Every structure is written in structure tokens, then in C-alpha cells.
Amino acid sequence: MRQQWSQEQANRWYQQQGWMCGFNYLPRTAINWTDIWQAETFDAPTIKQELGWAADVGYNTLRINLPFIVWQHDRDGLIDRINTFLTIAAKRGFRTMLTLMDDCGFSGDEPYLGPQKAPIPGKHNSQAAASPGRDKVCDYAVWPEIERYVRDIIGTFRNDERIFVWDLYNEPGNRGTFASGIEEVLYDEKLERFALELMTKTFAWARDEDPSQPLTVGAWHLPLDPDQPDEMLYDHPIDRAALALSDVISFHAYIGTAKMVRVIRYVEQFGRPLFCTEWLARQVGGTFEGQLPLMHGCNVVPYQWGLVRGKTQTYMPWPIFVKERRDYSHLWFHDVFDEHGIPFCKAEMDLVSRLSRIGLHPRF
């Protein structure tokens, strides 16, 4: 079985890539990951159009999740569509981070096939679908099939240069359910226990397939409290395991700029390439002007949440802002283009263009 990359191996690999700037991607016509990858709703023309808009301003990498349920019912079709997507992305200069599993089932439903529910008016990411879903994560009897899924996807694409990084599991244990009116993470001890064990096994299954790309899982337990002591950053057992097992370090940070500085200093201690795989929350101070130059200067690869305003409604603020009736006026929470390809803020896109042209910061 392949071992975890050494720090030297990971940093040597990263120096060959150069600094990249990306986003988490769902086309405006898809409401969740099941929606984009099903045969009936895979929307290649929209994907081509939107990735063209992104490439024109200088983005060169993206992160996207895969749905276990589609693999279960249409394995060959999913593989074909992954190939189609990777080809579209590569032709526009993108390298893709593929995420295999995700516990963020904010809709409150277990994943299902077919037409997905419509967005709930005014609700941020109201129909988010998990992969494989809480019931399957918490059922050992399903794990052999999850293992086949992980091995199949990684084994099929393990030497594919269009794939940048494997993100094995997005936010393990996250039980937030925005759609049902709960606006924060629920601490589901059973899910967390199973997710930690499944994540650890997934690293072993993935390494056994010997991919040429690095593996990661992002640390994500980061309360918004600006006064949280630095030694408590990403101190959850799931985060500690993810940081210890990853070839390259990834983390989520929907926070203000002062705290982002502290977070970057904290993750730098691992001595590995850094990827902020979720950021951009304008209402809490996570802004382009404040944080993109910071991440470039520290050679952190950023993946903001969202690209084009669409069915996910993630340009709207988190439900807690609506519940508290905070004034968010015209300010978008996530996303950068409207459905016509017009930037929410041209200065933000100009910054992406300028920093992408500079590339990897010399301090690396």
C-alpha cells in the first residue's frame, strides 16, 4: 500500500504545479451534486459556458463532489460523465479536485434519484444532498460497497493528469440542516463516530489504489468566535485525524481576515502545501480584497464557495442572518457571476486575474 507522502515529496509536487485559484462548482441549473451527475440532468452546455466565464478571468482549478447514489445505479454512465466533465474543464485550463463523499445533507433528506426538490424560497443551499448519506455512513453493512466505490473511482482515474487532488470526504460528521430551519451544525455523536472511522478507512482504500495525485480531507470545525484560542483551531478529533493523514493540508475557513491570518499560521506548522477548499463569506468579513492577496502571499490555493448564482441560492446569506434579520442589502454571501456571466464585483475578478498571472509566490 502506498504510504502518506513525506513533506518533501508533497512540497516538491506543489512546486511543479504553481499557485492556482479556484472555486467549488455546481452549474446554475443544478441544485445539488445528484442533480449535476444524473444522466437526465447533466448539463454540458451550461458547464461549458460557465467554465468559460471563469477561465476568462483567470481561474484555473475547481473542486466538485461526486454522488455515491449515482455510481450505485449507473456506474458506467457516471464514469462517462466524469470523463466528459474533466475534458470540458481541461480544455478551458482547469485542473479538478474531485471529492468522493460529503456529509452535508442540509435538505434533511437521504439522497434519492430522479427529479430533485425545488429550492425553498429564500433558503441558502436548501436541497444539499449528502454522499453516501447518513444512513449509509452509519451502517457497517454498506461499507463494502462504499469501499468498492472509492476504489473504483480512484482506480479508474489514478493517473489522470486532469485531476489535481483527491478530496476524500467533505466535512465528515456535519449534520447541519438549513432547509428544515436549523441554521447551525448539529452535533450528531453517532454520525461523527462512524464518519471518523470511515474517513480513516477511506485513506487506506485510496492509498491502496496508488494514485499519482495527493490525498486530502479538509479540517472544518471552526466556530465563528473571533476570540477562540489558537490551540483550539481545528481541534475536533475528525480534524486532527484529517490533518495527520493528508498528503496536502486542506481546511475550510468562513471567517474574517484577522482570524484567517491566525488559521494560516496554524496550518503552516504541518509543513505541507496548503489548500483552503472552502472560503468566501462576505457578510462575516471573508472577502476577496482582504483574503485573496493573503492566501496568494502564503501560497495557499483558494477555492471559494460558488461560481454562478443559481438554484443553490448560495448568494443568499446563511439562514442565521435571515433569522436575526440582519441587514445584508445587496451583498452576495457566496458566488461571483450572475446567470448572464456578469460579475457581482468586477474588482474581485480583476484581482483573480492579476494574482493568477503572478503565479506561485517567491517565498515558497
Tab-separated table of C-alpha atoms in Angstrom:
chain	number	residue	atom	x	y	z
A	1	MET	CA	0.000	0.000	0.000
A	2	ARG	CA	1.241	3.490	-0.817
A	3	GLN	CA	2.332	5.447	2.226
A	4	GLN	CA	1.464	9.025	3.106
A	5	TRP	CA	3.585	11.427	1.089
A	6	SER	CA	6.502	12.888	3.016
A	7	GLN	CA	6.653	16.642	3.489
A	8	GLU	CA	9.482	16.789	0.958
A	9	GLN	CA	7.527	14.793	-1.625
A	10	ALA	CA	4.402	16.911	-1.148
A	11	ASN	CA	6.282	20.200	-1.416
A	12	ARG	CA	8.264	19.045	-4.455
A	13	TRP	CA	4.982	18.126	-6.150
A	14	TYR	CA	3.487	21.515	-5.283
A	15	GLN	CA	6.421	23.481	-6.670
A	16	GLN	CA	5.730	21.829	-10.020
A	17	GLN	CA	2.092	22.982	-10.002
A	18	GLY	CA	2.394	26.688	-9.300
A	19	TRP	CA	-0.178	28.787	-7.444
A	20	MET	CA	-3.728	28.122	-8.521
A	21	CYS	CA	-7.012	29.892	-7.855
A	22	GLY	CA	-10.329	28.075	-7.872
A	23	PHE	CA	-13.900	27.627	-6.740
A	24	ASN	CA	-16.387	24.973	-5.653
A	25	TYR	CA	-18.551	24.240	-8.654
A	26	LEU	CA	-22.177	23.470	-9.340
A	27	PRO	CA	-23.749	24.822	-12.533
A	28	ARG	CA	-26.614	27.248	-12.064
A	29	THR	CA	-29.061	24.618	-13.352
A	30	ALA	CA	-28.206	22.043	-10.637
A	31	ILE	CA	-29.484	22.194	-7.082
A	32	ASN	CA	-27.128	19.556	-5.644
A	33	TRP	CA	-24.475	17.004	-6.602
A	34	THR	CA	-27.040	14.336	-7.531
A	35	ASP	CA	-28.621	16.822	-9.916
A	36	ILE	CA	-25.440	17.587	-11.838
A	37	TRP	CA	-24.291	13.973	-12.263
A	38	GLN	CA	-27.530	12.155	-13.181
A	39	ALA	CA	-27.869	11.382	-16.885
A	40	GLU	CA	-31.178	13.231	-17.106
A	41	THR	CA	-29.837	16.491	-15.698
A	42	PHE	CA	-26.154	16.523	-16.681
A	43	ASP	CA	-25.958	19.913	-18.411
A	44	ALA	CA	-22.809	20.016	-20.550
A	45	PRO	CA	-23.724	23.215	-22.468
A	46	THR	CA	-24.140	25.210	-19.240
A	47	ILE	CA	-20.944	23.740	-17.784
A	48	LYS	CA	-19.013	24.777	-20.915
A	49	GLN	CA	-20.445	28.283	-20.764
A	50	GLU	CA	-19.806	28.860	-17.069
A	51	LEU	CA	-16.293	27.429	-17.040
A	52	GLY	CA	-15.574	29.690	-19.994
A	53	TRP	CA	-16.573	32.719	-17.926
A	54	ALA	CA	-14.328	31.532	-15.098
A	55	ALA	CA	-11.350	30.834	-17.355
A	56	ASP	CA	-11.619	34.276	-18.924
A	57	VAL	CA	-10.910	35.976	-15.587
A	58	GLY	CA	-8.027	33.711	-14.598
A	59	TYR	CA	-9.403	30.824	-12.536
A	60	ASN	CA	-7.535	27.593	-13.229
A	61	THR	CA	-8.763	24.933	-10.787
A	62	LEU	CA	-12.103	23.798	-9.355
A	63	ARG	CA	-13.486	21.440	-6.738
A	64	ILE	CA	-16.581	19.295	-7.305
A	65	ASN	CA	-18.314	16.474	-5.412
A	66	LEU	CA	-19.399	13.078	-6.717
A	67	PRO	CA	-22.610	11.250	-5.678
A	68	PHE	CA	-22.359	7.679	-4.396
A	69	ILE	CA	-26.025	7.046	-5.244
A	70	VAL	CA	-25.482	7.743	-8.965
A	71	TRP	CA	-22.480	5.377	-9.006
A	72	GLN	CA	-24.655	2.689	-7.374
A	73	HIS	CA	-27.318	2.861	-10.051
A	74	ASP	CA	-25.408	3.978	-13.159
A	75	ARG	CA	-21.710	3.291	-12.680
A	76	ASP	CA	-20.725	3.306	-16.360
A	77	GLY	CA	-22.786	6.396	-17.087
A	78	LEU	CA	-21.222	8.269	-14.182
A	79	ILE	CA	-17.704	7.354	-15.334
A	80	ASP	CA	-18.554	8.625	-18.825
A	81	ARG	CA	-19.911	11.887	-17.433
A	82	ILE	CA	-16.858	12.369	-15.204
A	83	ASN	CA	-14.706	11.966	-18.311
A	84	THR	CA	-16.861	14.450	-20.188
A	85	PHE	CA	-16.645	16.955	-17.340
A	86	LEU	CA	-12.884	16.591	-16.968
A	87	THR	CA	-12.444	17.107	-20.710
A	88	ILE	CA	-14.593	20.257	-20.698
A	89	ALA	CA	-12.671	21.602	-17.705
A	90	ALA	CA	-9.233	20.729	-19.100
A	91	LYS	CA	-9.974	22.395	-22.441
A	92	ARG	CA	-10.585	25.601	-20.504
A	93	GLY	CA	-7.397	25.266	-18.489
A	94	PHE	CA	-8.823	23.771	-15.302
A	95	ARG	CA	-7.477	21.000	-13.129
A	96	THR	CA	-10.105	19.365	-10.976
A	97	MET	CA	-10.227	18.387	-7.315
A	98	LEU	CA	-12.707	15.501	-7.012
A	99	THR	CA	-14.493	14.952	-3.700
A	100	LEU	CA	-15.816	11.436	-3.139
A	101	MET	CA	-18.021	11.746	-0.049
A	102	ASP	CA	-19.864	14.507	1.785
A	103	ASP	CA	-21.952	14.617	4.969
A	104	CYS	CA	-23.581	17.987	4.229
A	105	GLY	CA	-27.134	16.806	3.592
A	106	PHE	CA	-28.668	20.142	4.515
A	107	SER	CA	-32.001	19.219	2.920
A	108	GLY	CA	-32.596	16.753	5.752
A	109	ASP	CA	-33.333	14.004	3.193
A	110	GLU	CA	-31.344	10.917	2.449
A	111	PRO	CA	-30.027	11.052	-1.152
A	112	TYR	CA	-32.514	9.993	-3.832
A	113	LEU	CA	-32.508	9.679	-7.613
A	114	GLY	CA	-34.765	11.419	-10.100
A	115	PRO	CA	-36.068	14.981	-10.099
A	116	GLN	CA	-34.781	16.849	-7.075
A	117	LYS	CA	-36.954	19.126	-4.971
A	118	ALA	CA	-37.149	22.771	-5.963
A	119	PRO	CA	-35.226	25.370	-3.953
A	120	ILE	CA	-37.005	26.630	-0.855
A	121	PRO	CA	-37.544	30.344	-1.470
A	122	GLY	CA	-35.064	32.444	0.461
A	123	LYS	CA	-33.091	29.431	1.782
A	124	HIS	CA	-29.336	29.092	1.304
A	125	ASN	CA	-28.389	25.682	-0.202
A	126	SER	CA	-31.770	24.261	0.766
A	127	GLN	CA	-31.567	20.942	-1.114
A	128	ALA	CA	-27.945	19.943	-0.462
A	129	ALA	CA	-27.623	16.156	-0.788
A	130	ALA	CA	-25.051	14.101	1.113
A	131	SER	CA	-22.943	11.269	-0.313
A	132	PRO	CA	-23.462	8.457	0.565
A	133	GLY	CA	-25.891	9.807	3.201
A	134	ARG	CA	-26.096	9.491	6.974
A	135	ASP	CA	-27.927	6.147	6.984
A	136	LYS	CA	-25.228	4.514	4.867
A	137	VAL	CA	-22.329	6.099	6.756
A	138	CYS	CA	-23.769	4.700	9.997
A	139	ASP	CA	-24.339	1.189	8.614
A	140	TYR	CA	-21.288	-1.104	8.552
A	141	ALA	CA	-23.139	-3.432	6.178
A	142	VAL	CA	-22.936	-0.782	3.434
A	143	TRP	CA	-19.223	-0.083	3.863
A	144	PRO	CA	-18.020	-2.844	1.483
A	145	GLU	CA	-19.978	-1.121	-1.282
A	146	ILE	CA	-18.574	2.275	-0.263
A	147	GLU	CA	-15.113	0.726	-0.465
A	148	ARG	CA	-15.847	-0.547	-3.993
A	149	TYR	CA	-16.981	2.953	-4.951
A	150	VAL	CA	-13.842	4.618	-3.576
A	151	ARG	CA	-11.547	2.051	-5.180
A	152	ASP	CA	-13.398	2.166	-8.496
A	153	ILE	CA	-13.326	5.949	-8.907
A	154	ILE	CA	-9.724	6.375	-7.762
A	155	GLY	CA	-8.525	3.278	-9.596
A	156	THR	CA	-10.122	4.497	-12.830
A	157	PHE	CA	-8.587	7.981	-12.678
A	158	ARG	CA	-5.479	7.400	-10.570
A	159	ASN	CA	-3.066	8.556	-13.299
A	160	ASP	CA	-5.330	11.151	-14.920
A	161	GLU	CA	-3.481	14.475	-15.173
A	162	ARG	CA	-6.792	16.328	-15.379
A	163	ILE	CA	-7.306	15.524	-11.689
A	164	PHE	CA	-5.326	17.765	-9.348
A	165	VAL	CA	-6.111	16.375	-5.887
A	166	TRP	CA	-8.415	13.754	-4.358
A	167	ASP	CA	-10.552	15.208	-1.544
A	168	LEU	CA	-11.845	12.010	0.019
A	169	TYR	CA	-14.579	13.285	2.346
A	170	ASN	CA	-16.152	16.727	2.668
A	171	GLU	CA	-16.954	17.832	6.227
A	172	PRO	CA	-17.244	14.397	7.863
A	173	GLY	CA	-19.890	14.489	10.570
A	174	ASN	CA	-21.595	17.752	9.516
A	175	ARG	CA	-25.280	17.335	10.337
A	176	GLY	CA	-26.433	20.902	9.696
A	177	THR	CA	-29.901	21.021	8.103
A	178	PHE	CA	-30.564	24.518	6.791
A	179	ALA	CA	-33.719	23.578	4.885
A	180	SER	CA	-35.632	22.418	7.963
A	181	GLY	CA	-34.879	25.611	9.832
A	182	ILE	CA	-31.798	24.537	11.798
A	183	GLU	CA	-29.092	27.048	10.919
A	184	GLU	CA	-26.016	25.558	12.534
A	185	VAL	CA	-24.062	22.342	12.845
A	186	LEU	CA	-25.857	19.689	14.858
A	187	TYR	CA	-23.589	17.518	16.950
A	188	ASP	CA	-24.625	14.040	15.931
A	189	GLU	CA	-22.337	11.842	18.032
A	190	LYS	CA	-23.239	8.664	16.168
A	191	LEU	CA	-22.555	10.198	12.760
A	192	GLU	CA	-19.283	11.713	13.982
A	193	ARG	CA	-18.100	8.387	15.375
A	194	PHE	CA	-18.868	6.489	12.178
A	195	ALA	CA	-17.562	9.299	9.945
A	196	LEU	CA	-14.198	9.356	11.719
A	197	GLU	CA	-13.777	5.606	11.274
A	198	LEU	CA	-14.980	5.681	7.661
A	199	MET	CA	-12.663	8.586	6.797
A	200	THR	CA	-9.676	6.718	8.233
A	201	LYS	CA	-10.521	3.587	6.251
A	202	THR	CA	-11.062	5.650	3.107
A	203	PHE	CA	-7.495	6.945	3.270
A	204	ALA	CA	-6.286	3.321	3.403
A	205	TRP	CA	-8.508	2.226	0.486
A	206	ALA	CA	-7.412	5.220	-1.572
A	207	ARG	CA	-3.706	4.674	-0.905
A	208	ASP	CA	-4.066	1.020	-1.800
A	209	GLU	CA	-5.086	2.166	-5.315
A	210	ASP	CA	-1.764	4.064	-5.564
A	211	PRO	CA	-2.980	7.303	-7.189
A	212	SER	CA	-0.425	9.698	-8.641
A	213	GLN	CA	-2.362	12.634	-7.150
A	214	PRO	CA	-2.218	13.653	-3.465
A	215	LEU	CA	-4.986	12.831	-0.978
A	216	THR	CA	-6.634	15.172	1.492
A	217	VAL	CA	-9.605	15.711	3.786
A	218	GLY	CA	-10.308	19.240	4.954
A	219	ALA	CA	-10.365	20.348	8.585
A	220	TRP	CA	-13.635	22.220	9.015
A	221	HIS	CA	-14.675	22.625	12.676
A	222	LEU	CA	-14.019	26.341	13.020
A	223	PRO	CA	-16.563	28.346	15.054
A	224	LEU	CA	-17.014	31.973	14.088
A	225	ASP	CA	-15.904	33.136	17.550
A	226	PRO	CA	-13.013	35.535	16.790
A	227	ASP	CA	-11.569	35.067	20.281
A	228	GLN	CA	-11.128	31.299	20.033
A	229	PRO	CA	-7.607	30.437	21.295
A	230	ASP	CA	-5.221	29.337	18.548
A	231	GLU	CA	-4.576	25.991	20.219
A	232	MET	CA	-8.287	25.189	19.730
A	233	LEU	CA	-8.250	25.735	15.975
A	234	TYR	CA	-9.404	22.552	14.208
A	235	ASP	CA	-9.172	20.669	17.497
A	236	HIS	CA	-12.019	18.225	16.825
A	237	PRO	CA	-10.902	14.548	16.603
A	238	ILE	CA	-12.070	14.385	12.976
A	239	ASP	CA	-9.966	17.422	12.089
A	240	ARG	CA	-6.918	16.154	13.932
A	241	ALA	CA	-7.120	12.842	12.056
A	242	ALA	CA	-7.680	14.548	8.693
A	243	LEU	CA	-4.674	16.825	9.170
A	244	ALA	CA	-2.479	13.924	10.275
A	245	LEU	CA	-3.454	11.636	7.363
A	246	SER	CA	-3.488	14.082	4.437
A	247	ASP	CA	-0.701	14.344	1.841
A	248	VAL	CA	-1.538	18.032	1.398
A	249	ILE	CA	-3.303	20.096	4.046
A	250	SER	CA	-6.787	21.426	3.322
A	251	PHE	CA	-9.128	23.445	5.517
A	252	HIS	CA	-12.369	25.429	5.468
A	253	ALA	CA	-12.461	28.998	6.738
A	254	TYR	CA	-15.585	31.152	6.527
A	255	ILE	CA	-14.078	33.835	8.743
A	256	GLY	CA	-12.830	37.403	8.894
A	257	THR	CA	-9.360	38.333	7.713
A	258	ALA	CA	-7.697	38.679	11.124
A	259	LYS	CA	-8.734	35.160	12.032
A	260	MET	CA	-7.714	33.879	8.582
A	261	VAL	CA	-4.174	35.080	9.316
A	262	ARG	CA	-4.179	33.012	12.518
A	263	VAL	CA	-5.601	29.965	10.744
A	264	ILE	CA	-2.940	30.066	8.025
A	265	ARG	CA	-0.193	30.385	10.618
A	266	TYR	CA	-1.672	27.375	12.427
A	267	VAL	CA	-1.838	25.074	9.377
A	268	GLU	CA	1.625	26.146	8.196
A	269	GLN	CA	3.079	24.166	11.099
A	270	PHE	CA	2.361	20.921	9.212
A	271	GLY	CA	4.999	21.830	6.616
A	272	ARG	CA	2.870	20.741	3.659
A	273	PRO	CA	1.163	22.511	0.734
A	274	LEU	CA	-1.983	24.335	1.838
A	275	PHE	CA	-5.428	24.369	0.217
A	276	CYS	CA	-8.314	26.438	1.570
A	277	THR	CA	-11.033	24.346	-0.042
A	278	GLU	CA	-13.935	26.485	1.185
A	279	TRP	CA	-13.905	30.211	1.853
A	280	LEU	CA	-15.717	33.467	0.876
A	281	ALA	CA	-18.380	34.709	3.254
A	282	ARG	CA	-18.675	38.399	2.563
A	283	GLN	CA	-21.051	39.138	5.463
A	284	VAL	CA	-18.587	37.800	8.057
A	285	GLY	CA	-15.563	39.555	6.573
A	286	GLY	CA	-14.335	36.801	4.264
A	287	THR	CA	-13.740	38.998	1.222
A	288	PHE	CA	-11.650	38.949	-1.932
A	289	GLU	CA	-9.828	42.165	-1.177
A	290	GLY	CA	-8.970	41.065	2.348
A	291	GLN	CA	-8.119	37.393	1.848
A	292	LEU	CA	-7.160	36.538	-1.727
A	293	PRO	CA	-3.857	38.508	-1.598
A	294	LEU	CA	-3.194	36.965	1.821
A	295	MET	CA	-3.639	33.426	0.501
A	296	HIS	CA	-1.536	34.188	-2.563
A	297	GLY	CA	1.237	35.622	-0.417
A	298	CYS	CA	1.200	32.490	1.754
A	299	ASN	CA	0.907	30.149	-1.280
A	300	VAL	CA	-2.464	28.821	-0.133
A	301	VAL	CA	-4.588	27.531	-3.024
A	302	PRO	CA	-8.083	29.053	-2.518
A	303	TYR	CA	-11.406	27.529	-3.556
A	304	GLN	CA	-14.206	29.996	-2.852
A	305	TRP	CA	-17.728	28.652	-2.445
A	306	GLY	CA	-19.714	29.047	-5.623
A	307	LEU	CA	-19.277	30.412	-9.116
A	308	VAL	CA	-22.613	31.355	-10.720
A	309	ARG	CA	-25.802	32.412	-8.950
A	310	GLY	CA	-28.276	29.581	-9.413
A	311	LYS	CA	-30.581	27.011	-7.864
A	312	THR	CA	-28.440	26.534	-4.762
A	313	GLN	CA	-29.207	30.148	-3.779
A	314	THR	CA	-25.846	30.438	-2.057
A	315	TYR	CA	-25.600	34.104	-2.972
A	316	MET	CA	-28.115	34.493	-0.133
A	317	PRO	CA	-26.726	34.601	3.410
A	318	TRP	CA	-26.692	31.686	5.810
A	319	PRO	CA	-30.148	31.266	7.398
A	320	ILE	CA	-28.888	32.579	10.732
A	321	PHE	CA	-28.507	36.033	9.133
A	322	VAL	CA	-32.094	35.923	7.868
A	323	LYS	CA	-33.401	34.651	11.217
A	324	GLU	CA	-31.718	37.508	13.048
A	325	ARG	CA	-32.984	39.951	10.398
A	326	ARG	CA	-29.524	41.338	9.785
A	327	ASP	CA	-29.219	43.890	7.002
A	328	TYR	CA	-27.325	42.293	4.121
A	329	SER	CA	-28.723	44.678	1.458
A	330	HIS	CA	-27.392	43.769	-1.983
A	331	LEU	CA	-24.281	41.951	-0.755
A	332	TRP	CA	-23.908	38.381	-2.017
A	333	PHE	CA	-22.746	35.819	0.518
A	334	HIS	CA	-21.046	33.406	-1.951
A	335	ASP	CA	-20.774	33.240	-5.797
A	336	VAL	CA	-19.204	35.707	-8.223
A	337	PHE	CA	-21.201	35.703	-11.520
A	338	ASP	CA	-24.873	36.156	-12.239
A	339	GLU	CA	-26.690	33.872	-14.658
A	340	HIS	CA	-25.596	36.047	-17.601
A	341	GLY	CA	-21.889	35.900	-16.747
A	342	ILE	CA	-21.799	39.432	-15.295
A	343	PRO	CA	-19.550	39.657	-12.211
A	344	PHE	CA	-21.090	40.630	-8.905
A	345	CYS	CA	-17.991	42.799	-8.444
A	346	LYS	CA	-15.575	43.435	-11.309
A	347	ALA	CA	-12.800	44.435	-8.904
A	348	GLU	CA	-12.911	40.936	-7.393
A	349	MET	CA	-12.430	39.319	-10.783
A	350	ASP	CA	-9.654	41.774	-11.659
A	351	LEU	CA	-7.865	40.638	-8.518
A	352	VAL	CA	-8.189	36.978	-9.539
A	353	SER	CA	-6.730	37.840	-12.946
A	354	ARG	CA	-3.784	39.750	-11.525
A	355	LEU	CA	-2.789	37.205	-8.887
A	356	SER	CA	-3.195	34.258	-11.252
A	357	ARG	CA	-0.771	35.888	-13.682
A	358	ILE	CA	1.822	36.243	-10.906
A	359	GLY	CA	1.620	32.546	-10.028
A	360	LEU	CA	3.453	30.892	-7.136
A	361	HIS	CA	4.764	33.428	-4.623
A	362	PRO	CA	8.589	33.506	-4.448
A	363	ARG	CA	8.561	32.887	-0.676
A	364	PHE	CA	7.758	29.231	-1.361
